[in-house]
Structures are given as C-alpha cells and as structure tokens.
PDB file of C-alpha atoms and ligand atoms in Angstrom:
ATOM      1  CA  MET W   8      97.579 120.885 109.367  1.00 91.00           C
ATOM      2  CA  ARG W   9      98.455 117.845 107.237  1.00 95.00           C
ATOM      3  CA  VAL W  10      95.407 115.547 106.655  1.00 97.00           C
ATOM      4  CA  ILE W  11      95.789 112.205 104.957  1.00 97.00           C
ATOM      5  CA  VAL W  12      92.718 110.009 104.392  1.00 98.00           C
ATOM      6  CA  LEU W  13      93.182 106.182 104.156  1.00 98.00           C
ATOM      7  CA  LEU W  14      90.260 104.618 102.343  1.00 98.00           C
ATOM      8  CA  GLY W  15      89.431 100.954 101.940  1.00 98.00           C
ATOM      9  CA  ALA W  16      86.732  98.345 102.503  1.00 97.00           C
ATOM     10  CA  PRO W  17      86.582  96.549 105.864  1.00 96.00           C
ATOM     11  CA  GLY W  18      89.708  94.405 106.069  1.00 96.00           C
ATOM     12  CA  ALA W  19      91.682  96.204 103.335  1.00 97.00           C
ATOM     13  CA  GLY W  20      94.502  96.971 105.746  1.00 97.00           C
ATOM     14  CA  LYS W  21      93.839 100.580 106.772  1.00 97.00           C
ATOM     15  CA  GLY W  22      94.549  99.987 110.474  1.00 96.00           C
ATOM     16  CA  THR W  23      97.632  97.857 109.726  1.00 96.00           C
ATOM     17  CA  GLN W  24      99.124 100.525 107.472  1.00 98.00           C
ATOM     18  CA  ALA W  25      98.095 103.575 109.526  1.00 97.00           C
ATOM     19  CA  ALA W  26      99.789 102.134 112.602  1.00 95.00           C
ATOM     20  CA  VAL W  27     103.122 102.007 110.743  1.00 95.00           C
ATOM     21  CA  LEU W  28     102.736 105.140 108.663  1.00 95.00           C
ATOM     22  CA  ALA W  29     101.764 107.514 111.537  1.00 95.00           C
ATOM     23  CA  PRO W  30     105.033 107.338 113.480  1.00 94.00           C
ATOM     24  CA  ARG W  31     107.125 107.251 110.292  1.00 93.00           C
ATOM     25  CA  LEU W  32     105.438 110.409 108.982  1.00 93.00           C
ATOM     26  CA  ASN W  33     105.029 112.016 112.428  1.00 93.00           C
ATOM     27  CA  LEU W  34     101.280 112.110 112.130  1.00 96.00           C
ATOM     28  CA  LEU W  35      98.544 111.183 114.617  1.00 97.00           C
ATOM     29  CA  HIS W  36      96.585 108.011 113.740  1.00 97.00           C
ATOM     30  CA  LEU W  37      92.851 108.578 114.230  1.00 98.00           C
ATOM     31  CA  ALA W  38      90.516 105.620 113.609  1.00 98.00           C
ATOM     32  CA  THR W  39      86.804 106.166 114.163  1.00 98.00           C
ATOM     33  CA  GLY W  40      86.239 102.432 114.672  1.00 96.00           C
ATOM     34  CA  ASP W  41      88.775 102.448 117.532  1.00 95.00           C
ATOM     35  CA  MET W  42      87.168 105.599 118.983  1.00 97.00           C
ATOM     36  CA  PHE W  43      83.761 103.945 118.949  1.00 97.00           C
ATOM     37  CA  ARG W  44      85.046 100.748 120.493  1.00 94.00           C
ATOM     38  CA  ALA W  45      86.777 102.724 123.273  1.00 95.00           C
ATOM     39  CA  ALA W  46      83.588 104.726 123.913  1.00 96.00           C
ATOM     40  CA  ALA W  47      81.530 101.482 124.017  1.00 95.00           C
ATOM     41  CA  ALA W  48      84.001  99.881 126.466  1.00 93.00           C
ATOM     42  CA  ALA W  49      83.788 102.989 128.656  1.00 96.00           C
ATOM     43  CA  GLY W  50      79.980 102.726 128.568  1.00 96.00           C
ATOM     44  CA  THR W  51      79.390 106.312 127.285  1.00 96.00           C
ATOM     45  CA  ARG W  52      76.116 107.183 125.644  1.00 94.00           C
ATOM     46  CA  ILE W  53      77.687 107.642 122.256  1.00 94.00           C
ATOM     47  CA  GLY W  54      79.640 104.404 122.608  1.00 95.00           C
ATOM     48  CA  LEU W  55      76.545 102.341 123.562  1.00 95.00           C
ATOM     49  CA  GLU W  56      74.539 103.936 120.694  1.00 96.00           C
ATOM     50  CA  ALA W  57      77.312 103.200 118.197  1.00 96.00           C
ATOM     51  CA  LYS W  58      77.752  99.648 119.390  1.00 95.00           C
ATOM     52  CA  ALA W  59      74.262  98.747 118.276  1.00 95.00           C
ATOM     53  CA  TYR W  60      75.097  99.778 114.701  1.00 96.00           C
ATOM     54  CA  MET W  61      78.536  98.164 114.788  1.00 95.00           C
ATOM     55  CA  ASP W  62      77.116  94.829 116.002  1.00 93.00           C
ATOM     56  CA  ARG W  63      74.839  94.803 112.938  1.00 92.00           C
ATOM     57  CA  GLY W  64      77.667  95.724 110.551  1.00 92.00           C
ATOM     58  CA  GLU W  65      75.967  99.051 109.798  1.00 94.00           C
ATOM     59  CA  LEU W  66      77.570 102.475 109.659  1.00 96.00           C
ATOM     60  CA  VAL W  67      77.030 104.668 112.676  1.00 97.00           C
ATOM     61  CA  PRO W  68      74.829 107.692 111.701  1.00 97.00           C
ATOM     62  CA  ASP W  69      76.746 110.657 110.298  1.00 97.00           C
ATOM     63  CA  HIS W  70      75.643 113.146 112.955  1.00 96.00           C
ATOM     64  CA  ILE W  71      77.264 111.079 115.674  1.00 96.00           C
ATOM     65  CA  THR W  72      80.366 110.167 113.733  1.00 98.00           C
ATOM     66  CA  VAL W  73      81.127 113.617 112.355  1.00 97.00           C
ATOM     67  CA  ARG W  74      80.834 115.398 115.666  1.00 95.00           C
ATOM     68  CA  MET W  75      83.072 112.850 117.392  1.00 96.00           C
ATOM     69  CA  LEU W  76      85.787 113.092 114.719  1.00 97.00           C
ATOM     70  CA  LEU W  77      85.701 116.835 114.285  1.00 97.00           C
ATOM     71  CA  ASP W  78      85.904 117.334 118.089  1.00 96.00           C
ATOM     72  CA  ARG W  79      88.926 115.068 118.205  1.00 96.00           C
ATOM     73  CA  LEU W  80      90.625 117.011 115.403  1.00 96.00           C
ATOM     74  CA  THR W  81      90.660 120.134 117.626  1.00 94.00           C
ATOM     75  CA  ALA W  82      92.791 118.493 120.330  1.00 95.00           C
ATOM     76  CA  SER W  83      96.391 119.725 120.645  1.00 95.00           C
ATOM     77  CA  ASP W  84      97.973 116.420 119.662  1.00 95.00           C
ATOM     78  CA  ALA W  85      96.281 116.661 116.222  1.00 95.00           C
ATOM     79  CA  THR W  86      97.533 120.119 115.249  1.00 90.00           C
ATOM     80  CA  HIS W  87     100.664 118.831 113.361  1.00 89.00           C
ATOM     81  CA  GLY W  88      98.659 116.436 111.165  1.00 95.00           C
ATOM     82  CA  VAL W  89      96.597 113.263 111.085  1.00 97.00           C
ATOM     83  CA  ILE W  90      96.080 110.032 109.222  1.00 98.00           C
ATOM     84  CA  LEU W  91      92.347 109.335 109.168  1.00 98.00           C
ATOM     85  CA  ASP W  92      91.566 105.564 109.161  1.00 98.00           C
ATOM     86  CA  GLY W  93      87.932 104.750 108.491  1.00 96.00           C
ATOM     87  CA  PHE W  94      86.715 108.337 108.132  1.00 98.00           C
ATOM     88  CA  PRO W  95      85.070 109.638 105.984  1.00 98.00           C
ATOM     89  CA  ARG W  96      82.850 106.700 105.156  1.00 98.00           C
ATOM     90  CA  THR W  97      80.003 108.534 103.431  1.00 97.00           C
ATOM     91  CA  PRO W  98      79.867 111.514 101.084  1.00 97.00           C
ATOM     92  CA  ALA W  99      78.191 113.551 103.858  1.00 98.00           C
ATOM     93  CA  GLN W 100      81.104 112.829 106.195  1.00 98.00           C
ATOM     94  CA  ALA W 101      83.589 113.841 103.379  1.00 98.00           C
ATOM     95  CA  ARG W 102      81.772 117.139 102.825  1.00 98.00           C
ATOM     96  CA  ALA W 103      81.649 117.899 106.614  1.00 98.00           C
ATOM     97  CA  LEU W 104      85.394 117.243 106.801  1.00 98.00           C
ATOM     98  CA  ASP W 105      86.062 119.566 103.843  1.00 98.00           C
ATOM     99  CA  VAL W 106      84.035 122.369 105.467  1.00 98.00           C
ATOM    100  CA  ALA W 107      85.700 121.944 108.859  1.00 97.00           C
ATOM    101  CA  LEU W 108      89.212 121.949 107.302  1.00 97.00           C
ATOM    102  CA  ASP W 109      88.426 124.845 105.006  1.00 96.00           C
ATOM    103  CA  GLU W 110      87.514 126.901 108.120  1.00 95.00           C
ATOM    104  CA  ARG W 111      91.007 126.147 109.380  1.00 92.00           C
ATOM    105  CA  ARG W 112      92.524 127.124 106.027  1.00 92.00           C
ATOM    106  CA  SER W 113      93.468 123.508 105.489  1.00 94.00           C
ATOM    107  CA  GLY W 114      92.198 120.560 103.473  1.00 96.00           C
ATOM    108  CA  VAL W 115      92.627 116.877 102.719  1.00 97.00           C
ATOM    109  CA  GLU W 116      96.103 116.524 101.117  1.00 96.00           C
ATOM    110  CA  GLU W 117      95.468 113.144  99.620  1.00 96.00           C
ATOM    111  CA  ALA W 118      92.944 110.246  99.876  1.00 97.00           C
ATOM    112  CA  ILE W 119      94.541 106.848  99.321  1.00 97.00           C
ATOM    113  CA  LEU W 120      92.398 103.833  98.547  1.00 98.00           C
ATOM    114  CA  ILE W 121      93.875 100.451  99.522  1.00 98.00           C
ATOM    115  CA  ASP W 122      92.251  98.289  96.887  1.00 97.00           C
ATOM    116  CA  VAL W 123      91.442  94.615  97.764  1.00 97.00           C
ATOM    117  CA  PRO W 124      88.904  92.298  96.171  1.00 95.00           C
ATOM    118  CA  ALA W 125      85.889  91.157  98.283  1.00 91.00           C
ATOM    119  CA  GLU W 126      86.842  87.441  98.521  1.00 91.00           C
ATOM    120  CA  GLU W 127      90.187  88.429 100.063  1.00 95.00           C
ATOM    121  CA  LEU W 128      88.455  90.814 102.506  1.00 96.00           C
ATOM    122  CA  VAL W 129      86.360  87.948 103.891  1.00 95.00           C
ATOM    123  CA  ARG W 130      89.464  85.808 104.333  1.00 94.00           C
ATOM    124  CA  ARG W 131      91.376  88.620 106.105  1.00 95.00           C
ATOM    125  CA  LEU W 132      88.572  89.595 108.443  1.00 95.00           C
ATOM    126  CA  SER W 133      87.791  85.962 109.397  1.00 93.00           C
ATOM    127  CA  GLY W 134      91.472  85.431 110.335  1.00 94.00           C
ATOM    128  CA  ARG W 135      92.098  88.730 112.061  1.00 95.00           C
ATOM    129  CA  ARG W 136      93.103  88.750 115.696  1.00 96.00           C
ATOM    130  CA  LEU W 137      93.868  91.780 117.919  1.00 96.00           C
ATOM    131  CA  CYS W 138      95.803  92.045 121.160  1.00 96.00           C
ATOM    132  CA  ARG W 139      93.899  92.981 124.304  1.00 94.00           C
ATOM    133  CA  ALA W 140      96.452  95.438 125.603  1.00 94.00           C
ATOM    134  CA  ALA W 141      96.978  97.771 122.599  1.00 92.00           C
ATOM    135  CA  GLY W 142      94.990  96.498 119.606  1.00 92.00           C
ATOM    136  CA  HIS W 143      98.086  95.309 117.648  1.00 95.00           C
ATOM    137  CA  ILE W 144      96.755  93.569 114.514  1.00 95.00           C
ATOM    138  CA  TYR W 145      97.552  89.993 113.477  1.00 97.00           C
ATOM    139  CA  ASN W 146      96.138  87.473 111.058  1.00 96.00           C
ATOM    140  CA  GLU W 147      95.999  83.684 111.644  1.00 94.00           C
ATOM    141  CA  VAL W 148      96.889  83.081 107.970  1.00 92.00           C
ATOM    142  CA  THR W 149      98.606  86.120 106.486  1.00 92.00           C
ATOM    143  CA  ASN W 150     100.354  87.681 109.529  1.00 94.00           C
ATOM    144  CA  PRO W 151     100.493  85.246 112.413  1.00 96.00           C
ATOM    145  CA  PRO W 152     102.143  85.998 115.787  1.00 97.00           C
ATOM    146  CA  HIS W 153     105.311  84.090 116.712  1.00 97.00           C
ATOM    147  CA  VAL W 154     103.537  82.335 119.593  1.00 97.00           C
ATOM    148  CA  PRO W 155      99.883  81.387 118.739  1.00 95.00           C
ATOM    149  CA  GLY W 156      97.339  83.490 120.669  1.00 96.00           C
ATOM    150  CA  GLU W 157      99.903  85.934 122.074  1.00 97.00           C
ATOM    151  CA  CYS W 158     100.983  89.418 120.957  1.00 98.00           C
ATOM    152  CA  ASP W 159     104.614  89.668 119.770  1.00 97.00           C
ATOM    153  CA  ILE W 160     104.945  93.193 121.068  1.00 97.00           C
ATOM    154  CA  ASP W 161     103.353  93.109 124.556  1.00 97.00           C
ATOM    155  CA  GLY W 162     102.544  89.454 125.194  1.00 97.00           C
ATOM    156  CA  SER W 163      98.885  90.073 125.793  1.00 97.00           C
ATOM    157  CA  GLU W 164      96.124  87.676 124.664  1.00 97.00           C
ATOM    158  CA  LEU W 165      94.787  87.792 121.114  1.00 97.00           C
ATOM    159  CA  TYR W 166      91.031  87.900 120.488  1.00 96.00           C
ATOM    160  CA  GLN W 167      88.613  88.111 117.627  1.00 95.00           C
ATOM    161  CA  ARG W 168      86.464  91.247 117.125  1.00 92.00           C
ATOM    162  CA  ALA W 169      82.757  90.576 117.547  1.00 89.00           C
ATOM    163  CA  ASP W 170      82.024  92.080 114.132  1.00 92.00           C
ATOM    164  CA  ASP W 171      84.565  89.701 112.427  1.00 94.00           C
ATOM    165  CA  GLN W 172      82.068  86.777 112.700  1.00 92.00           C
ATOM    166  CA  LEU W 173      81.231  85.667 109.148  1.00 91.00           C
ATOM    167  CA  GLU W 174      77.619  86.894 109.060  1.00 91.00           C
ATOM    168  CA  THR W 175      78.563  90.361 110.281  1.00 93.00           C
ATOM    169  CA  VAL W 176      81.470  90.505 107.892  1.00 94.00           C
ATOM    170  CA  LYS W 177      79.129  89.857 104.959  1.00 93.00           C
ATOM    171  CA  ALA W 178      76.761  92.563 106.250  1.00 93.00           C
ATOM    172  CA  ARG W 179      79.615  95.099 106.600  1.00 94.00           C
ATOM    173  CA  LEU W 180      80.867  94.472 103.062  1.00 95.00           C
ATOM    174  CA  ASP W 181      77.345  94.611 101.574  1.00 94.00           C
ATOM    175  CA  GLN W 182      76.430  97.815 103.292  1.00 93.00           C
ATOM    176  CA  GLN W 183      79.700  99.722 103.308  1.00 94.00           C
ATOM    177  CA  ILE W 184      81.320  99.130  99.901  1.00 95.00           C
ATOM    178  CA  PRO W 185      78.711 101.200  97.987  1.00 96.00           C
ATOM    179  CA  GLU W 186      79.313 104.148 100.337  1.00 96.00           C
ATOM    180  CA  LEU W 187      83.089 103.670  99.956  1.00 97.00           C
ATOM    181  CA  LEU W 188      82.773 103.983  96.175  1.00 97.00           C
ATOM    182  CA  ASP W 189      80.863 107.304  96.626  1.00 98.00           C
ATOM    183  CA  VAL W 190      83.576 108.598  98.927  1.00 98.00           C
ATOM    184  CA  CYS W 191      86.214 107.610  96.362  1.00 98.00           C
ATOM    185  CA  ALA W 192      84.197 109.559  93.699  1.00 98.00           C
ATOM    186  CA  HIS W 193      84.161 112.579  96.017  1.00 98.00           C
ATOM    187  CA  TYR W 194      87.995 112.662  96.181  1.00 98.00           C
ATOM    188  CA  GLU W 195      88.460 111.690  92.533  1.00 98.00           C
ATOM    189  CA  ALA W 196      86.429 114.772  91.537  1.00 98.00           C
ATOM    190  CA  GLN W 197      88.869 116.836  93.615  1.00 97.00           C
ATOM    191  CA  GLY W 198      91.863 115.233  91.960  1.00 97.00           C
ATOM    192  CA  LYS W 199      93.002 113.876  95.340  1.00 97.00           C
ATOM    193  CA  LEU W 200      92.436 110.134  94.972  1.00 97.00           C
ATOM    194  CA  ARG W 201      95.354 107.651  94.681  1.00 96.00           C
ATOM    195  CA  THR W 202      94.855 103.913  94.521  1.00 97.00           C
ATOM    196  CA  VAL W 203      97.331 101.377  95.790  1.00 97.00           C
ATOM    197  CA  ASP W 204      97.233  97.614  95.214  1.00 97.00           C
ATOM    198  CA  GLY W 205      96.438  96.137  98.644  1.00 98.00           C
ATOM    199  CA  MET W 206      96.953  92.548  97.507  1.00 97.00           C
ATOM    200  CA  ARG W 207     100.728  92.741  97.926  1.00 97.00           C
ATOM    201  CA  PRO W 208     102.550  91.885 101.226  1.00 96.00           C
ATOM    202  CA  ILE W 209     102.043  94.314 104.074  1.00 96.00           C
ATOM    203  CA  GLU W 210     105.585  95.733 103.910  1.00 96.00           C
ATOM    204  CA  GLU W 211     105.364  96.426 100.160  1.00 97.00           C
ATOM    205  CA  VAL W 212     102.129  98.341 100.590  1.00 97.00           C
ATOM    206  CA  THR W 213     103.741 100.340 103.443  1.00 97.00           C
ATOM    207  CA  GLU W 214     106.756 101.256 101.311  1.00 96.00           C
ATOM    208  CA  GLU W 215     104.559 102.479  98.437  1.00 95.00           C
ATOM    209  CA  LEU W 216     102.500 104.594 100.853  1.00 96.00           C
ATOM    210  CA  VAL W 217     105.596 106.080 102.542  1.00 94.00           C
ATOM    211  CA  ALA W 218     107.166 106.899  99.189  1.00 92.00           C
ATOM    212  CA  ALA W 219     103.952 108.519  97.933  1.00 90.00           C
ATOM    213  CA  LEU W 220     103.444 110.586 101.060  1.00 90.00           C
ATOM    214  CA  SER W 221     107.077 111.625 101.394  1.00 84.00           C
ATOM    215  CA  GLN W 222     107.111 113.444  97.963  1.00 73.00           C
ATOM    216  CA  PRO W 223     106.545 117.188  98.001  1.00 57.00           C
ATOM    217  CA  SER W 224     102.862 117.734  97.265  1.00 57.00           C
ATOM    218  CA  GLU W 225     103.452 119.631  93.971  1.00 54.00           C
ATOM    219  CA  SER W 226     105.296 116.614  92.413  1.00 51.00           C
ATOM    220  CA  ARG W 227     102.669 113.998  93.414  1.00 49.00           C
ATOM    221  CA  ALA W 228     100.883 112.018  90.722  1.00 46.00           C
TER     222      ALA W 228
HETATM  223  P1  LIG A 325      86.464  99.930 111.758  1.00 61.33           P
HETATM  224  O1  LIG A 325      87.106  99.505 112.996  1.00 61.33           O
HETATM  225  O2  LIG A 325      86.973 101.095 110.982  1.00 61.33           O
HETATM  226  O3  LIG A 325      86.443  98.674 110.813  1.00 61.33           O
HETATM  227  P2  LIG A 325      86.557  98.588 109.206  1.00 61.33           P
HETATM  228  O4  LIG A 325      86.571  99.711 108.335  1.00 61.33           O
HETATM  229  O5  LIG A 325      85.491  97.623 108.936  1.00 61.33           O
HETATM  230  O6  LIG A 325      87.962  98.230 109.023  1.00 61.33           O
HETATM  231  P3  LIG A 325      88.719  97.146 109.672  1.00 61.33           P
HETATM  232  O7  LIG A 325      89.280  97.565 110.995  1.00 61.33           O
HETATM  233  O8  LIG A 325      87.795  95.924 109.723  1.00 61.33           O
HETATM  234  O9  LIG A 325      89.833  96.781 108.581  1.00 61.33           O
HETATM  235  P4  LIG A 325      91.145  97.505 108.177  1.00 61.33           P
HETATM  236  O10 LIG A 325      91.026  98.029 106.809  1.00 61.33           O
HETATM  237  O11 LIG A 325      91.638  98.415 109.252  1.00 61.33           O
HETATM  238  O12 LIG A 325      92.112  96.180 108.150  1.00 61.33           O
HETATM  239  P5  LIG A 325      93.245  95.672 109.073  1.00 61.33           P
HETATM  240  O13 LIG A 325      94.418  96.521 108.955  1.00 61.33           O
HETATM  241  O14 LIG A 325      92.674  95.385 110.453  1.00 61.33           O
HETATM  242  O15 LIG A 325      84.935 100.146 111.927  1.00 61.33           O
HETATM  243  C1  LIG A 325      84.130  99.231 112.694  1.00 61.33           C
HETATM  244  C2  LIG A 325      82.703  99.718 112.715  1.00 61.33           C
HETATM  245  O16 LIG A 325      82.623 100.998 113.348  1.00 61.33           O
HETATM  246  C3  LIG A 325      82.088  99.938 111.317  1.00 61.33           C
HETATM  247  O17 LIG A 325      81.559  98.705 110.785  1.00 61.33           O
HETATM  248  C4  LIG A 325      80.974 100.962 111.633  1.00 61.33           C
HETATM  249  O18 LIG A 325      79.924 100.333 112.253  1.00 61.33           O
HETATM  250  C5  LIG A 325      81.699 101.882 112.654  1.00 61.33           C
HETATM  251  N1  LIG A 325      82.361 102.959 112.056  1.00 61.33           N
HETATM  252  C6  LIG A 325      83.704 103.203 112.043  1.00 61.33           C
HETATM  253  N2  LIG A 325      84.024 104.351 111.395  1.00 61.33           N
HETATM  254  C7  LIG A 325      82.840 104.871 110.924  1.00 61.33           C
HETATM  255  C8  LIG A 325      82.459 105.982 110.210  1.00 61.33           C
HETATM  256  N3  LIG A 325      83.393 106.842 109.721  1.00 61.33           N
HETATM  257  N4  LIG A 325      81.181 106.184 109.884  1.00 61.33           N
HETATM  258  C9  LIG A 325      80.197 105.328 110.382  1.00 61.33           C
HETATM  259  N5  LIG A 325      80.513 104.230 111.081  1.00 61.33           N
HETATM  260  C10 LIG A 325      81.809 103.979 111.388  1.00 61.33           C
HETATM  261  O19 LIG A 325      93.584  94.275 108.355  1.00 61.33           O
HETATM  262  C11 LIG A 325      92.609  93.236 108.288  1.00 61.33           C
HETATM  263  C12 LIG A 325      93.332  91.903 108.399  1.00 61.33           C
HETATM  264  O20 LIG A 325      94.107  91.682 107.207  1.00 61.33           O
HETATM  265  C13 LIG A 325      94.310  91.761 109.577  1.00 61.33           C
HETATM  266  O21 LIG A 325      94.232  90.472 110.092  1.00 61.33           O
HETATM  267  C14 LIG A 325      95.701  92.055 108.919  1.00 61.33           C
HETATM  268  O22 LIG A 325      96.745  91.354 109.592  1.00 61.33           O
HETATM  269  C15 LIG A 325      95.513  91.498 107.529  1.00 61.33           C
HETATM  270  N6  LIG A 325      96.236  92.264 106.523  1.00 61.33           N
HETATM  271  C16 LIG A 325      96.350  93.641 106.384  1.00 61.33           C
HETATM  272  N7  LIG A 325      97.096  93.974 105.279  1.00 61.33           N
HETATM  273  C17 LIG A 325      97.368  92.777 104.671  1.00 61.33           C
HETATM  274  C18 LIG A 325      98.114  92.451 103.471  1.00 61.33           C
HETATM  275  N8  LIG A 325      98.666  93.457 102.682  1.00 61.33           N
HETATM  276  N9  LIG A 325      98.232  91.185 103.127  1.00 61.33           N
HETATM  277  C19 LIG A 325      97.726  90.177 103.971  1.00 61.33           C
HETATM  278  N10 LIG A 325      96.991  90.429 105.057  1.00 61.33           N
HETATM  279  C20 LIG A 325      96.868  91.721 105.474  1.00 61.33           C
END
C-alpha cells in the first residue's frame, strides 16, 4: 500500500494539491478535515463532537481522529494507496499511523511539507471559497472562478468555511503550527521529509510534486 503524507499549515494548499495529485497518481485522497465536516453535516456523534473543536480552531483529540482515519484506511478503495491530507497533525497521530502501517508491512513512503509563510496563509484562508456540490477550492484573489460566486466545474454556489473567519484563522495558525513542526521533525528523523516551496503558482507546485512522486523510491532525494 502506497502512503503519501501531505503536510502544511492551514491554507498551505494541501487540499488543492491532493485533489489534482490523487487522480494523476491513481491514489485515494483522504482528508480528515473533509471527513469531520461530512460527519458533522450528517449529525453523527463523532461529527458533532469534532465540530466543537473545529469551530474554535483547535485540533480534534487524537483518540477520535486516529480511529476515524485508521478505520477508513481499511476500506477496499484504499488498498492501492492514499494521499493523506491533514493527517497526521500531531506526533501521536504520526506514531499511530506508523504502527498501523507496520502491521500491514507497509509504511509512509514520503511526507511532503508545502511550505508557506504565516502572512500568506492568512491571506489565502480569508479569500478561500468552496463549492457546495463537491468542495472544489477557489480563492477570491489567487484562484478566482470564471463567474464570481459560481463553481467552474459544476456551477454550484461558492461559500466561505465557518473556520475561515479571521479570528478562527488566527487561532488555527497559533495552535496548529507548533504541532506541525513536531510532525515534520518526526518524518525528518526517519529521512522521509521533503519540503516544497508553496509560494509558487498552484500548477508549478503540482508539477514539482508529481515529478517527485513519480520517481522510483530508491532514487528519491
Ligand atoms: P482541514 O480541513 O484539514 O483544514 P486545514 O489543515 O486547516 O487546511 P485547510 O483546508 O484550511 O488548507 P489547505 O492546506 O488544504 O489549503 P487549500 O488547498 O484549501 O481541517 C479543519 C479542522 O478539522 C482543523 O482545524 C481541525 O479542527 C480538524 N482536523 C482536521 N484534521 C485533523 C487531524 N488530523 N487532527 C486533529 N484535528 C483535525 O488552499 C487554501 C487557499 O489557498 C485556497 O483558496 C486555494 O485556492 C489557495 N491556494 C492554494 N495553493 C495556492 C498557491 N500555490 N498559490 C496561491 N493560492 C493558493
């Protein structure tokens, strides 16, 4: 099972890149944020519990997040391989993933950090808009739709995520960046961390990621 981890602060571009990379590399895109939002919309116990943390910009506790993600990894559509977007977000999550993959005689192939400075993250999150039908990602400034307020792909209405309000954005960055650095250290210690410059245009970041992930593993930097 091929497992790629996309790391980055909130707004770095993980979701944007994973949505393009997954079909190109024939991998399943799994985003814990999307899973929590779907569970909250469905009104499940886990979803409602997670929503309280998400609304405050805090991480959902590890015991909830790890179980949800590891359960999802056992589904038949994940057997070929996955791109993990937004997981792991704490060292405990990273260790739990290592153990679960080790039991399947697998492991994280590479963890790629999309590196973007904090001021730019605030700008990107404040301008982000998503489509109601499928969650396609736009940005009012950096990646606008052809028709304002409307998804280019399915025509559905664009909306702003509740946690993209400025105060919650600041809370997310303050609370989540220290944990991100610890997760980066976890993969660096394993020789699996690669950093890409996330300040370049979306397509350039994509091409660097595709090139990196298309090399045979033994020749990767
Ligand atoms: P989640 O949904 O994962 O949010 P996040 O990590 O905060 O990441 P985002 O979705 O905000 O950003 P992104 O990096 O995907 O950027 P995007 O591609 O959209 O998590 C939400 C919440 O759920 C968390 O706060 C937490 O509470 C909880 N949660 C989730 N996973 C968890 C876990 N493992 N443990 C505990 N709790 C968890 O891009 C952002 C914007 O920038 C877009 O508008 C896009 O168009 C634009 N953009 C992208 N790339 C570029 C570029 N190169 N140049 C210019 N603009 C760009």
